[in-house]
Amino acid sequence: MQFFRTFRPLGNNTVPLKALQGCSYSTATEAVHNVTPYKLHRLEEGPKTTVTYGRDEALKYYRQMRTIRVLETTAANLYKSKIIRGFCHLYSGQEAVAVGMEGAITHEDSVITAYRAHGWTYTRGADVRSVLAELTGRKTGCANGKGGSMHMYAKNFYGGNGIVGAQVPLGAGIAFAHKYKNEEKVCIALYGDGAANQGQIFEAYNIAKLWNLPCIFVCENNGYGMGTSMARSSASVDYYSRGDYIPGIWVDGMDVLAVREATRFAKDYALKNGPIVIEAFTYRYHGHSMSDPGTSYRTREEVQEVRQKRDPIGKFKDVIVQAGVVSEAEIKKIEEEIKKEVADAAELAKNDPELPPEELYTHVYMDPPPNFKIRGCDDSILAATR
């Protein structure tokens, strides 16, 4: 019988704090992780760079990030098989942003984002099947198959929005509603570096600061807009400082624990003082959308280097395994479970019922009267007007 009280370093960034006792090996139940230092704008102090996390959190974050990755890979394959049609924007590489931020807020807080929304829809509470069924246009999708890739919704998740940058003023409006109702809630409004130069974003900054709205403006800086690098589109690429009179934080968006800690800080700040900007420095592995191979404006070697050195899932796996918080066997078991879950969900999504014609008239008005028809959608009405 061997007992442990471990404080020895395991790897460059991790130190276990507590361990189970009474067995011949130790499994840490809590550990510390040192994150890449944050960059601050108009803040004297920022989030903690030494982050504590528990075993249950490690398992949850790893499972969520891996699920999003497998979900997106499956979506890509379904699109290539022409089972998913229309637009399809994948989140692969950016998983740590959604999972880390979700780890610092509650489901009572609000989130609104752009059209790279599959991962956020999942972390907001939609199951894998409802996301895939939405992509395949089925009635069991999270928006009854009517929204597709760009327009997904869940509880306190306001999309998935297709107009570049337009979700940001909407997010300020949601934050205004929270303040008006005296709710201790924030709204996270996300946009990409490609949308960062839209005028409406700066208009939203202005009104949010004038009224000190509890809004966290988040630039998911994945390096590229639609085929254009941030250096070619932005005179200043310090997106965390572009709120000017609004404080900002730069965070390593490939580190789920760093993102979580930055979001905790930002939520506390926003509830007390008003808006704050976060720039999450991340990366997308696929093209802008499925119609973009993603290699005409960047090299395959660049993508491969990020996958090898900065991948958020691989990095987090190394951290939690080296800390003794999670074992390699547990990781393998989780990955097998996710693979089966997503594969089963994909089969169901391919065979779920499609929308019947009468669905043309639903989701237009709240509580419509019986036998309600809409001018322009019903053939008999069209015939009567000719």
Short mmCIF file of C-alpha atoms in Angstrom, two decimals:
data_model
loop_
_atom_site.label_atom_id
_atom_site.label_comp_id
_atom_site.label_asym_id
_atom_site.label_seq_id
_atom_site.Cartn_x
_atom_site.Cartn_y
_atom_site.Cartn_z
CA MET A 1 0.00 0.00 0.00
CA GLN A 2 1.41 3.38 -0.99
CA PHE A 3 0.15 6.88 -0.15
CA PHE A 4 0.65 10.07 -2.14
CA ARG A 5 0.62 13.78 -1.51
CA THR A 6 1.91 14.99 -4.86
CA PHE A 7 3.15 18.46 -5.69
CA ARG A 8 5.88 17.50 -8.14
CA PRO A 9 5.83 19.05 -11.65
CA LEU A 10 4.61 16.78 -14.43
CA GLY A 11 5.43 18.49 -17.71
CA ASN A 12 6.14 22.15 -18.32
CA ASN A 13 2.78 23.61 -17.36
CA THR A 14 1.06 21.29 -14.91
CA VAL A 15 1.34 20.53 -11.19
CA PRO A 16 -1.06 18.10 -9.44
CA LEU A 17 -2.54 19.39 -6.18
CA LYS A 18 -4.51 16.53 -4.67
CA ALA A 19 -4.43 12.77 -5.11
CA LEU A 20 -6.52 9.79 -4.15
CA GLN A 21 -4.91 7.82 -1.33
CA GLY A 22 -4.90 4.17 -0.30
CA CYS A 23 -3.85 2.56 -3.59
CA SER A 24 -0.61 1.62 -5.30
CA TYR A 25 -0.93 4.44 -7.83
CA SER A 26 -2.22 8.00 -7.71
CA THR A 27 -4.85 9.73 -9.81
CA ALA A 28 -4.86 13.48 -9.25
CA THR A 29 -8.29 14.99 -8.65
CA GLU A 30 -7.16 18.58 -9.08
CA ALA A 31 -4.29 20.25 -10.89
CA VAL A 32 -2.78 23.61 -11.82
CA HIS A 33 -2.06 24.82 -15.35
CA ASN A 34 -0.01 27.86 -16.32
CA VAL A 35 -1.46 29.62 -19.36
CA THR A 36 0.13 31.87 -21.98
CA PRO A 37 0.14 35.40 -20.52
CA TYR A 38 -2.81 37.54 -21.50
CA LYS A 39 -2.45 40.88 -23.25
CA LEU A 40 -4.46 43.67 -21.65
CA HIS A 41 -6.01 46.92 -22.87
CA ARG A 42 -7.21 49.52 -20.36
CA LEU A 43 -6.97 47.00 -17.52
CA GLU A 44 -4.56 47.22 -14.60
CA GLU A 45 -5.10 43.57 -13.74
CA GLY A 46 -6.25 40.66 -15.84
CA PRO A 47 -7.29 37.02 -15.44
CA LYS A 48 -5.13 34.64 -13.45
CA THR A 49 -2.37 32.95 -15.42
CA THR A 50 -2.28 30.04 -12.97
CA VAL A 51 -5.49 28.09 -13.47
CA THR A 52 -6.83 25.34 -11.23
CA TYR A 53 -9.06 22.64 -12.68
CA GLY A 54 -10.57 19.38 -11.46
CA ARG A 55 -10.80 15.88 -12.86
CA ASP A 56 -14.50 16.18 -13.70
CA GLU A 57 -13.85 19.43 -15.56
CA ALA A 58 -10.98 17.85 -17.49
CA LEU A 59 -13.17 14.95 -18.58
CA LYS A 60 -16.03 17.28 -19.53
CA TYR A 61 -13.91 19.71 -21.56
CA TYR A 62 -12.08 16.94 -23.38
CA ARG A 63 -15.32 15.14 -24.23
CA GLN A 64 -16.96 18.34 -25.49
CA MET A 65 -14.03 19.39 -27.67
CA ARG A 66 -13.57 15.91 -29.11
CA THR A 67 -17.31 15.62 -29.80
CA ILE A 68 -17.28 18.90 -31.74
CA ARG A 69 -14.26 17.76 -33.76
CA VAL A 70 -15.85 14.42 -34.69
CA LEU A 71 -19.18 16.14 -35.37
CA GLU A 72 -17.53 18.55 -37.81
CA THR A 73 -15.57 15.80 -39.54
CA THR A 74 -18.83 13.89 -39.97
CA ALA A 75 -20.56 17.02 -41.31
CA ALA A 76 -17.77 17.48 -43.85
CA ASN A 77 -18.18 13.89 -45.05
CA LEU A 78 -21.97 14.25 -45.29
CA TYR A 79 -21.52 17.43 -47.31
CA LYS A 80 -19.11 15.74 -49.70
CA SER A 81 -21.68 12.96 -50.10
CA LYS A 82 -24.30 15.63 -50.99
CA ILE A 83 -26.44 14.67 -48.01
CA ILE A 84 -25.88 18.13 -46.52
CA ARG A 85 -26.63 20.90 -49.03
CA GLY A 86 -26.21 24.66 -49.11
CA PHE A 87 -23.72 26.40 -46.85
CA CYS A 88 -21.61 24.60 -44.26
CA HIS A 89 -19.01 26.38 -42.11
CA LEU A 90 -16.94 24.12 -39.87
CA TYR A 91 -15.55 24.89 -36.40
CA SER A 92 -12.65 22.41 -36.42
CA GLY A 93 -9.64 23.96 -34.65
CA GLN A 94 -11.69 26.49 -32.69
CA GLU A 95 -13.26 24.09 -30.18
CA ALA A 96 -11.47 25.53 -27.15
CA VAL A 97 -13.25 28.87 -27.56
CA ALA A 98 -16.80 27.54 -27.31
CA VAL A 99 -15.98 24.93 -24.65
CA GLY A 100 -13.82 27.27 -22.55
CA MET A 101 -16.37 30.09 -22.61
CA GLU A 102 -19.24 27.75 -21.84
CA GLY A 103 -17.25 26.53 -18.84
CA ALA A 104 -17.30 30.05 -17.36
CA ILE A 105 -20.96 30.97 -17.91
CA THR A 106 -24.31 29.35 -17.21
CA HIS A 107 -27.13 28.37 -19.54
CA GLU A 108 -29.00 31.42 -18.22
CA ASP A 109 -26.41 33.68 -19.86
CA SER A 110 -26.90 34.44 -23.55
CA VAL A 111 -24.75 33.76 -26.61
CA ILE A 112 -25.05 34.95 -30.20
CA THR A 113 -22.56 34.19 -32.95
CA ALA A 114 -22.01 34.16 -36.71
CA TYR A 115 -22.50 31.25 -39.09
CA ARG A 116 -19.68 29.00 -37.77
CA ALA A 117 -22.17 27.85 -35.15
CA HIS A 118 -22.27 24.05 -34.92
CA GLY A 119 -19.93 23.83 -31.93
CA TRP A 120 -21.72 26.58 -30.03
CA THR A 121 -25.11 24.97 -30.68
CA TYR A 122 -23.81 21.77 -29.11
CA THR A 123 -22.25 23.43 -26.04
CA ARG A 124 -25.45 25.45 -25.53
CA GLY A 125 -27.34 22.20 -25.00
CA ALA A 126 -28.43 20.80 -28.38
CA ASP A 127 -27.53 17.13 -28.78
CA VAL A 128 -25.42 15.79 -31.62
CA ARG A 129 -28.39 14.29 -33.44
CA SER A 130 -30.34 17.57 -33.50
CA VAL A 131 -27.32 19.40 -34.91
CA LEU A 132 -26.74 16.84 -37.66
CA ALA A 133 -30.48 16.60 -38.38
CA GLU A 134 -30.55 20.38 -38.82
CA LEU A 135 -27.68 20.12 -41.28
CA THR A 136 -29.54 17.47 -43.27
CA GLY A 137 -32.75 19.54 -43.25
CA ARG A 138 -34.82 17.16 -41.11
CA LYS A 139 -37.75 17.93 -38.86
CA THR A 140 -35.85 16.64 -35.80
CA GLY A 141 -33.18 19.30 -36.26
CA CYS A 142 -32.70 21.94 -33.58
CA ALA A 143 -34.52 24.47 -35.84
CA ASN A 144 -36.84 21.84 -37.37
CA GLY A 145 -34.59 21.61 -40.41
CA LYS A 146 -35.37 25.15 -41.55
CA GLY A 147 -32.17 26.87 -40.51
CA GLY A 148 -29.43 24.58 -41.73
CA SER A 149 -25.77 25.27 -40.99
CA MET A 150 -26.01 29.03 -40.54
CA HIS A 151 -29.17 29.37 -38.44
CA MET A 152 -29.09 27.07 -35.43
CA TYR A 153 -30.65 27.87 -32.06
CA ALA A 154 -30.87 26.51 -28.52
CA LYS A 155 -31.91 27.83 -25.11
CA ASN A 156 -30.48 31.34 -24.72
CA PHE A 157 -28.52 30.81 -27.93
CA TYR A 158 -29.63 33.29 -30.57
CA GLY A 159 -27.89 31.78 -33.60
CA GLY A 160 -26.05 31.30 -36.05
CA ASN A 161 -26.46 34.52 -38.12
CA GLY A 162 -25.63 34.82 -41.80
CA ILE A 163 -25.11 38.57 -42.22
CA VAL A 164 -21.46 39.41 -41.53
CA GLY A 165 -21.15 41.25 -38.22
CA ALA A 166 -24.91 41.82 -37.80
CA GLN A 167 -25.07 39.57 -34.74
CA VAL A 168 -22.94 42.02 -32.73
CA PRO A 169 -25.54 44.82 -32.37
CA LEU A 170 -28.13 42.11 -31.75
CA GLY A 171 -25.92 40.88 -28.92
CA ALA A 172 -25.78 44.38 -27.48
CA GLY A 173 -29.57 44.39 -27.60
CA ILE A 174 -29.76 41.10 -25.72
CA ALA A 175 -27.39 42.54 -23.10
CA PHE A 176 -29.66 45.59 -22.88
CA ALA A 177 -32.60 43.28 -22.15
CA HIS A 178 -30.66 41.63 -19.32
CA LYS A 179 -29.88 45.02 -17.79
CA TYR A 180 -33.41 46.35 -18.29
CA LYS A 181 -34.81 43.32 -16.43
CA ASN A 182 -32.18 43.62 -13.65
CA GLU A 183 -30.86 40.15 -14.44
CA GLU A 184 -27.39 39.08 -13.34
CA LYS A 185 -26.65 37.75 -16.81
CA VAL A 186 -24.28 38.59 -19.65
CA CYS A 187 -24.48 38.22 -23.40
CA ILE A 188 -21.48 36.95 -25.34
CA ALA A 189 -21.52 38.36 -28.88
CA LEU A 190 -19.01 36.61 -31.14
CA TYR A 191 -17.62 37.63 -34.52
CA GLY A 192 -14.56 36.79 -36.58
CA ASP A 193 -11.54 38.80 -37.65
CA GLY A 194 -13.15 38.98 -41.10
CA ALA A 195 -16.09 40.89 -39.60
CA ALA A 196 -14.00 43.01 -37.25
CA ASN A 197 -13.96 46.02 -39.58
CA GLN A 198 -17.73 46.24 -39.98
CA GLY A 199 -19.07 49.63 -38.92
CA GLN A 200 -21.96 48.15 -36.96
CA ILE A 201 -19.49 46.53 -34.56
CA PHE A 202 -18.12 49.92 -33.55
CA GLU A 203 -21.66 51.28 -33.29
CA ALA A 204 -22.46 48.41 -30.92
CA TYR A 205 -19.32 49.20 -28.90
CA ASN A 206 -20.47 52.79 -28.58
CA ILE A 207 -24.00 52.19 -27.35
CA ALA A 208 -22.88 49.34 -25.09
CA LYS A 209 -20.40 51.62 -23.35
CA LEU A 210 -22.81 54.56 -23.18
CA TRP A 211 -25.28 52.37 -21.31
CA ASN A 212 -22.68 50.06 -19.67
CA LEU A 213 -24.37 46.94 -20.98
CA PRO A 214 -23.27 43.51 -19.68
CA CYS A 215 -21.91 42.44 -23.06
CA ILE A 216 -18.73 40.48 -23.79
CA PHE A 217 -17.66 41.19 -27.37
CA VAL A 218 -15.56 38.26 -28.60
CA CYS A 219 -13.43 38.31 -31.73
CA GLU A 220 -12.64 34.72 -32.70
CA ASN A 221 -9.47 35.54 -34.58
CA ASN A 222 -8.75 32.48 -36.69
CA GLY A 223 -6.34 34.36 -38.90
CA TYR A 224 -8.39 34.53 -42.09
CA GLY A 225 -11.61 35.93 -43.44
CA MET A 226 -13.04 34.60 -46.69
CA GLY A 227 -9.68 33.95 -48.34
CA THR A 228 -8.00 37.00 -46.84
CA SER A 229 -5.47 37.04 -44.01
CA MET A 230 -6.00 39.44 -41.13
CA ALA A 231 -2.81 41.33 -42.09
CA ARG A 232 -4.33 42.17 -45.49
CA SER A 233 -7.72 43.22 -44.14
CA SER A 234 -6.93 45.07 -40.90
CA ALA A 235 -4.65 48.05 -40.33
CA SER A 236 -4.52 46.96 -36.68
CA VAL A 237 -4.64 43.27 -35.83
CA ASP A 238 -4.75 43.90 -32.08
CA TYR A 239 -8.46 43.21 -32.03
CA TYR A 240 -8.62 43.18 -28.23
CA SER A 241 -7.69 46.89 -28.20
CA ARG A 242 -10.04 48.05 -30.93
CA GLY A 243 -12.85 48.86 -28.55
CA ASP A 244 -10.74 51.95 -27.72
CA TYR A 245 -12.61 53.16 -24.61
CA ILE A 246 -13.69 49.57 -23.82
CA PRO A 247 -11.13 47.36 -22.03
CA GLY A 248 -9.89 44.26 -23.78
CA ILE A 249 -8.09 40.95 -23.26
CA TRP A 250 -6.06 38.84 -25.69
CA VAL A 251 -6.19 35.12 -24.87
CA ASP A 252 -4.70 32.00 -26.41
CA GLY A 253 -7.83 30.59 -28.03
CA MET A 254 -6.23 27.18 -28.42
CA ASP A 255 -6.05 26.69 -24.63
CA VAL A 256 -9.45 25.78 -23.19
CA LEU A 257 -8.42 26.63 -19.62
CA ALA A 258 -7.03 30.04 -20.60
CA VAL A 259 -10.28 30.83 -22.42
CA ARG A 260 -12.33 29.73 -19.43
CA GLU A 261 -10.37 31.91 -17.03
CA ALA A 262 -10.50 34.94 -19.33
CA THR A 263 -14.26 34.53 -19.69
CA ARG A 264 -14.76 34.26 -15.92
CA PHE A 265 -12.89 37.52 -15.53
CA ALA A 266 -14.83 39.15 -18.36
CA LYS A 267 -18.22 38.08 -16.99
CA ASP A 268 -17.45 39.47 -13.56
CA TYR A 269 -16.19 42.70 -15.13
CA ALA A 270 -19.19 43.09 -17.46
CA LEU A 271 -21.72 42.61 -14.67
CA LYS A 272 -20.05 45.33 -12.61
CA ASN A 273 -18.72 47.77 -15.20
CA GLY A 274 -20.22 47.18 -18.63
CA PRO A 275 -18.78 45.90 -21.91
CA ILE A 276 -15.42 44.25 -22.44
CA VAL A 277 -13.68 42.82 -25.53
CA ILE A 278 -11.96 39.44 -25.78
CA GLU A 279 -9.77 38.44 -28.70
CA ALA A 280 -9.45 34.65 -28.79
CA PHE A 281 -6.45 33.86 -30.99
CA THR A 282 -7.42 30.59 -32.65
CA TYR A 283 -7.27 28.84 -36.05
CA ARG A 284 -9.59 27.08 -38.48
CA TYR A 285 -8.36 23.92 -40.15
CA HIS A 286 -10.87 23.86 -43.00
CA GLY A 287 -11.62 26.56 -45.55
CA HIS A 288 -13.98 29.42 -44.90
CA SER A 289 -16.81 27.15 -46.04
CA MET A 290 -17.02 23.81 -47.80
CA SER A 291 -16.67 25.57 -51.17
CA ASP A 292 -13.27 26.92 -50.11
CA PRO A 293 -10.34 24.45 -50.14
CA GLY A 294 -8.50 26.80 -47.80
CA THR A 295 -5.12 26.34 -49.47
CA SER A 296 -5.04 29.11 -52.09
CA TYR A 297 -4.20 31.82 -49.53
CA ARG A 298 -2.22 29.73 -47.03
CA THR A 299 0.04 26.71 -47.31
CA ARG A 300 -0.77 23.17 -46.35
CA GLU A 301 2.41 23.24 -44.28
CA GLU A 302 1.01 26.11 -42.19
CA VAL A 303 -2.17 24.18 -41.42
CA GLN A 304 -0.21 21.05 -40.59
CA GLU A 305 2.13 22.95 -38.27
CA VAL A 306 -0.81 24.35 -36.30
CA ARG A 307 -2.35 20.88 -36.06
CA GLN A 308 0.91 19.51 -34.68
CA LYS A 309 1.92 22.32 -32.32
CA ARG A 310 -1.22 24.22 -31.30
CA ASP A 311 -4.15 21.84 -31.65
CA PRO A 312 -6.48 22.58 -28.70
CA ILE A 313 -7.56 18.98 -28.20
CA GLY A 314 -4.10 17.45 -28.46
CA LYS A 315 -2.61 20.09 -26.17
CA PHE A 316 -5.30 19.59 -23.55
CA LYS A 317 -4.92 15.82 -23.69
CA ASP A 318 -1.20 16.15 -22.98
CA VAL A 319 -1.86 18.53 -20.06
CA ILE A 320 -4.43 16.36 -18.27
CA VAL A 321 -2.62 13.06 -18.88
CA GLN A 322 0.74 14.42 -17.71
CA ALA A 323 -0.97 15.81 -14.60
CA GLY A 324 -2.34 12.38 -13.77
CA VAL A 325 -5.87 13.77 -13.79
CA VAL A 326 -7.01 11.51 -16.65
CA SER A 327 -5.41 8.33 -17.96
CA GLU A 328 -4.66 7.36 -21.55
CA ALA A 329 -7.12 4.48 -21.18
CA GLU A 330 -9.89 6.88 -20.19
CA ILE A 331 -9.10 9.11 -23.16
CA LYS A 332 -9.31 6.15 -25.52
CA LYS A 333 -12.63 5.07 -24.01
CA ILE A 334 -14.08 8.58 -24.39
CA GLU A 335 -12.97 8.74 -28.03
CA GLU A 336 -14.57 5.38 -28.80
CA GLU A 337 -17.83 6.47 -27.16
CA ILE A 338 -17.88 9.73 -29.12
CA LYS A 339 -17.15 8.01 -32.40
CA LYS A 340 -20.11 5.69 -31.89
CA GLU A 341 -22.42 8.46 -30.65
CA VAL A 342 -21.76 10.67 -33.66
CA ALA A 343 -21.93 7.80 -36.16
CA ASP A 344 -25.30 6.69 -34.76
CA ALA A 345 -26.55 10.29 -34.82
CA ALA A 346 -25.49 10.67 -38.45
CA GLU A 347 -27.42 7.57 -39.48
CA LEU A 348 -30.53 8.85 -37.72
CA ALA A 349 -30.10 12.30 -39.26
CA LYS A 350 -29.99 10.77 -42.72
CA ASN A 351 -33.21 8.84 -42.14
CA ASP A 352 -35.25 11.21 -39.98
CA PRO A 353 -38.48 12.53 -41.55
CA GLU A 354 -38.29 15.49 -43.89
CA LEU A 355 -40.55 18.50 -43.42
CA PRO A 356 -44.09 18.14 -44.86
CA PRO A 357 -45.48 20.90 -47.13
CA GLU A 358 -47.63 22.38 -44.33
CA GLU A 359 -44.45 23.42 -42.54
CA LEU A 360 -44.36 26.34 -45.01
CA TYR A 361 -46.82 28.11 -42.72
CA THR A 362 -45.19 27.47 -39.35
CA HIS A 363 -42.74 29.64 -37.39
CA VAL A 364 -43.98 32.82 -39.08
CA TYR A 365 -46.29 34.15 -36.36
CA MET A 366 -46.59 33.26 -32.70
CA ASP A 367 -49.76 31.24 -31.98
CA PRO A 368 -51.34 31.43 -35.46
CA PRO A 369 -55.09 30.72 -35.79
CA PRO A 370 -56.34 27.32 -37.07
CA ASN A 371 -55.90 26.59 -40.78
CA PHE A 372 -53.70 29.65 -41.08
CA LYS A 373 -52.31 30.30 -44.58
CA ILE A 374 -49.83 32.89 -45.77
CA ARG A 375 -50.29 34.92 -48.92
CA GLY A 376 -47.65 33.88 -51.41
CA CYS A 377 -47.15 30.42 -49.88
CA ASP A 378 -50.50 28.84 -50.74
CA ASP A 379 -51.41 27.95 -54.32
CA SER A 380 -55.15 28.51 -53.82
CA ILE A 381 -54.52 32.05 -52.54
CA LEU A 382 -52.19 32.76 -55.44
CA ALA A 383 -54.78 31.49 -57.93
CA ALA A 384 -57.52 33.68 -56.40
CA THR A 385 -55.43 36.81 -56.86
CA ARG A 386 -54.74 36.28 -60.54
#
